[in-house]
mmCIF file of C-alpha atoms in Angstrom:
data_model
loop_
_atom_site.group_PDB
_atom_site.id
_atom_site.type_symbol
_atom_site.label_atom_id
_atom_site.label_comp_id
_atom_site.label_asym_id
_atom_site.label_seq_id
_atom_site.Cartn_x
_atom_site.Cartn_y
_atom_site.Cartn_z
ATOM 1 C CA MET A 1 0.042 0.028 -0.017
ATOM 2 C CA GLN A 2 1.325 3.422 -0.952
ATOM 3 C CA ALA A 3 2.010 5.921 1.832
ATOM 4 C CA ASN A 4 -0.144 8.629 0.198
ATOM 5 C CA ALA A 5 -3.092 6.439 -0.693
ATOM 6 C CA GLU A 6 -6.406 7.071 1.020
ATOM 7 C CA PRO A 7 -7.584 4.361 3.394
ATOM 8 C CA SER A 8 -10.460 2.511 2.003
ATOM 9 C CA ILE A 9 -13.338 0.976 3.906
ATOM 10 C CA ASP A 10 -14.938 -1.943 2.076
ATOM 11 C CA LEU A 11 -18.439 -1.415 3.373
ATOM 12 C CA ALA A 12 -19.650 -4.723 1.863
ATOM 13 C CA GLN A 13 -16.941 -6.874 3.505
ATOM 14 C CA THR A 14 -16.791 -5.364 7.094
ATOM 15 C CA ASP A 15 -16.445 -7.686 10.071
ATOM 16 C CA ARG A 16 -19.916 -8.458 11.485
ATOM 17 C CA SER A 17 -18.743 -7.344 14.927
ATOM 18 C CA GLN A 18 -17.883 -3.744 13.648
ATOM 19 C CA HIS A 19 -20.364 -0.887 13.470
ATOM 20 C CA ARG A 20 -22.647 -0.949 10.494
ATOM 21 C CA TYR A 21 -22.302 1.883 7.848
ATOM 22 C CA TRP A 22 -25.357 3.650 9.264
ATOM 23 C CA SER A 23 -23.732 3.963 12.574
ATOM 24 C CA ARG A 24 -20.434 5.504 11.248
ATOM 25 C CA GLY A 25 -19.596 9.138 10.903
ATOM 26 C CA ALA A 26 -20.102 10.918 7.681
ATOM 27 C CA LEU A 27 -16.361 11.725 7.241
ATOM 28 C CA GLU A 28 -15.496 8.065 7.759
ATOM 29 C CA LEU A 29 -17.908 6.983 5.204
ATOM 30 C CA MET A 30 -16.865 9.556 2.672
ATOM 31 C CA GLY A 31 -13.248 8.606 3.199
ATOM 32 C CA GLY A 32 -14.056 4.825 2.737
ATOM 33 C CA LEU A 33 -15.932 5.742 -0.529
ATOM 34 C CA ARG A 34 -13.148 8.023 -1.734
ATOM 35 C CA SER A 35 -15.457 11.071 -1.591
ATOM 36 C CA GLY A 36 -15.545 14.207 0.393
ATOM 37 C CA PRO A 37 -17.721 16.953 1.685
ATOM 38 C CA GLN A 38 -17.720 18.690 -1.706
ATOM 39 C CA GLY A 39 -18.962 15.440 -3.430
ATOM 40 C CA LEU A 40 -17.444 13.682 -6.404
ATOM 41 C CA GLY A 41 -15.934 15.330 -9.365
ATOM 42 C CA GLY A 42 -17.819 14.953 -12.659
ATOM 43 C CA GLY A 43 -15.238 12.638 -14.229
ATOM 44 C CA GLU A 44 -15.080 10.398 -11.160
ATOM 45 C CA ALA A 45 -18.916 10.250 -11.120
ATOM 46 C CA GLU A 46 -18.918 9.121 -14.735
ATOM 47 C CA ALA A 47 -16.314 6.530 -14.122
ATOM 48 C CA ARG A 48 -18.136 5.080 -11.157
ATOM 49 C CA LEU A 49 -21.397 5.046 -13.197
ATOM 50 C CA TRP A 50 -19.632 3.120 -15.942
ATOM 51 C CA ARG A 51 -18.048 0.757 -13.310
ATOM 52 C CA HIS A 52 -21.100 0.159 -11.168
ATOM 53 C CA GLY A 53 -23.934 0.602 -13.574
ATOM 54 C CA ALA A 54 -27.103 2.559 -13.302
ATOM 55 C CA ASN A 55 -28.821 3.020 -9.969
ATOM 56 C CA SER A 56 -31.975 1.240 -10.807
ATOM 57 C CA VAL A 57 -33.942 -1.954 -10.360
ATOM 58 C CA GLU A 58 -34.255 -4.154 -13.399
ATOM 59 C CA ASP A 59 -37.577 -3.668 -15.096
ATOM 60 C CA HIS A 60 -39.982 -6.551 -15.257
ATOM 61 C CA THR A 61 -40.231 -7.715 -18.797
ATOM 62 C CA GLN A 62 -43.730 -7.434 -20.150
ATOM 63 C CA ASP A 63 -45.459 -10.728 -21.090
ATOM 64 C CA SER A 64 -46.508 -11.250 -24.704
ATOM 65 C CA ALA A 65 -50.154 -10.943 -25.526
ATOM 66 C CA LEU A 66 -50.405 -14.703 -26.198
ATOM 67 C CA LYS A 67 -48.929 -15.409 -22.798
ATOM 68 C CA LEU A 68 -51.431 -13.121 -21.181
ATOM 69 C CA LEU A 69 -54.215 -14.762 -22.987
ATOM 70 C CA LEU A 70 -53.154 -18.287 -22.127
ATOM 71 C CA ARG A 71 -52.764 -17.277 -18.452
ATOM 72 C CA GLN A 72 -56.450 -16.618 -18.299
ATOM 73 C CA PHE A 73 -57.121 -20.384 -18.822
ATOM 74 C CA GLY A 74 -54.937 -21.387 -15.885
ATOM 75 C CA SER A 75 -57.399 -20.779 -12.978
ATOM 76 C CA PRO A 76 -58.817 -23.915 -11.309
ATOM 77 C CA LEU A 77 -62.415 -22.621 -11.840
ATOM 78 C CA VAL A 78 -61.810 -22.247 -15.574
ATOM 79 C CA LEU A 79 -60.235 -25.685 -15.833
ATOM 80 C CA ILE A 80 -63.364 -27.168 -14.062
ATOM 81 C CA LEU A 81 -65.634 -25.325 -16.479
ATOM 82 C CA VAL A 82 -63.610 -26.617 -19.539
ATOM 83 C CA PHE A 83 -63.723 -30.137 -18.171
ATOM 84 C CA ALA A 84 -67.578 -29.814 -17.681
ATOM 85 C CA ALA A 85 -67.855 -28.622 -21.289
ATOM 86 C CA LEU A 86 -65.874 -31.605 -22.488
ATOM 87 C CA ILE A 87 -68.175 -33.903 -20.542
ATOM 88 C CA SER A 88 -71.172 -32.148 -22.076
ATOM 89 C CA LEU A 89 -69.633 -32.681 -25.477
ATOM 90 C CA VAL A 90 -69.099 -36.301 -24.897
ATOM 91 C CA ALA A 91 -72.740 -36.651 -23.615
ATOM 92 C CA ARG A 92 -73.787 -34.771 -26.749
ATOM 93 C CA GLU A 93 -75.253 -31.992 -24.875
ATOM 94 C CA TRP A 94 -74.388 -29.325 -27.523
ATOM 95 C CA VAL A 95 -76.377 -26.431 -25.946
ATOM 96 C CA ASP A 96 -74.882 -27.015 -22.465
ATOM 97 C CA ALA A 97 -71.365 -27.277 -23.894
ATOM 98 C CA SER A 98 -71.594 -24.275 -26.002
ATOM 99 C CA ILE A 99 -73.068 -22.102 -23.137
ATOM 100 C CA ILE A 100 -70.135 -23.184 -20.909
ATOM 101 C CA LEU A 101 -67.523 -22.619 -23.481
ATOM 102 C CA ALA A 102 -69.022 -19.180 -24.362
ATOM 103 C CA ILE A 103 -68.837 -18.174 -20.648
ATOM 104 C CA VAL A 104 -65.273 -19.447 -20.440
ATOM 105 C CA LEU A 105 -64.180 -17.683 -23.607
ATOM 106 C CA GLY A 106 -66.030 -14.431 -22.634
ATOM 107 C CA SER A 107 -64.406 -14.458 -19.121
ATOM 108 C CA ALA A 108 -60.965 -15.125 -20.556
ATOM 109 C CA LEU A 109 -61.267 -12.307 -23.165
ATOM 110 C CA LEU A 110 -62.449 -9.881 -20.464
ATOM 111 C CA GLY A 111 -59.679 -10.770 -18.140
ATOM 112 C CA PHE A 112 -57.155 -10.546 -20.997
ATOM 113 C CA ALA A 113 -58.379 -7.074 -21.916
ATOM 114 C CA GLN A 114 -58.183 -5.859 -18.348
ATOM 115 C CA GLU A 115 -54.789 -7.266 -17.730
ATOM 116 C CA GLN A 116 -53.502 -5.751 -21.001
ATOM 117 C CA ARG A 117 -54.817 -2.329 -20.228
ATOM 118 C CA ALA A 118 -53.356 -2.436 -16.669
ATOM 119 C CA SER A 119 -49.899 -3.534 -18.107
ATOM 120 C CA THR A 120 -49.919 -0.647 -20.543
ATOM 121 C CA ALA A 121 -51.063 1.779 -17.881
ATOM 122 C CA VAL A 122 -48.117 0.739 -15.628
ATOM 123 C CA ALA A 123 -45.650 0.977 -18.459
ATOM 124 C CA GLN A 124 -46.767 4.540 -19.239
ATOM 125 C CA LEU A 125 -46.685 5.509 -15.671
ATOM 126 C CA ARG A 126 -43.087 4.295 -15.320
ATOM 127 C CA GLN A 127 -42.134 6.281 -18.386
ATOM 128 C CA ARG A 128 -43.678 9.454 -16.994
ATOM 129 C CA LEU A 129 -42.154 8.970 -13.471
ATOM 130 C CA ALA A 130 -38.779 10.650 -13.601
ATOM 131 C CA LEU A 131 -37.036 10.301 -10.232
ATOM 132 C CA THR A 132 -34.461 13.086 -9.596
ATOM 133 C CA VAL A 133 -31.992 13.544 -6.645
ATOM 134 C CA ARG A 134 -29.889 16.499 -5.569
ATOM 135 C CA VAL A 135 -26.182 15.828 -5.239
ATOM 136 C CA LEU A 136 -23.008 17.682 -4.652
ATOM 137 C CA ARG A 137 -20.739 17.271 -7.680
ATOM 138 C CA ASP A 138 -17.573 19.381 -8.021
ATOM 139 C CA GLY A 139 -18.731 21.350 -4.969
ATOM 140 C CA ALA A 140 -22.014 22.454 -6.553
ATOM 141 C CA LEU A 141 -25.501 21.289 -5.823
ATOM 142 C CA GLN A 142 -26.923 19.567 -8.966
ATOM 143 C CA THR A 143 -30.131 17.773 -9.790
ATOM 144 C CA ILE A 144 -29.560 14.524 -11.619
ATOM 145 C CA ALA A 145 -31.565 11.442 -12.551
ATOM 146 C CA ALA A 146 -31.678 8.882 -9.745
ATOM 147 C CA ARG A 147 -30.253 6.356 -12.198
ATOM 148 C CA ALA A 148 -27.028 8.369 -12.395
ATOM 149 C CA LEU A 149 -26.439 8.232 -8.543
ATOM 150 C CA VAL A 150 -23.187 6.459 -7.698
ATOM 151 C CA PRO A 151 -21.492 5.250 -4.583
ATOM 152 C CA GLY A 152 -19.807 8.262 -2.980
ATOM 153 C CA ASP A 153 -22.288 10.847 -4.002
ATOM 154 C CA VAL A 154 -23.169 13.382 -1.335
#
């Protein structure tokens, strides 16, 4: 270790008997993250963003329309109704079977439409929701996207 190198606190690998990061002093934490009261420099923040990645939770992938539709037929009640329709078909009760199948199909299409609209609404809401944070960078208070927040930001 060089004599002029800053001491580094590995917050992820601390001994369990030591104090947790939330019980440490601000200067100790900043020193361990190689930051300071003036915040990070713009270049260092960019390097850390590249190294650590965006500060975000991975988005849930949206299911395809076919998968949403098929999921409507997975409920136990729907399966019982389909089984009853099959029994009606075997017994040659065409009217009963067609009524049961029409109810199942109508219910599945209605559930599919509602779930599709809800998924679209959630996706649009996520796009409109722009989380921002205020940080000190190069000693100046700046407002940045929460995704650009990096370890060591003040």
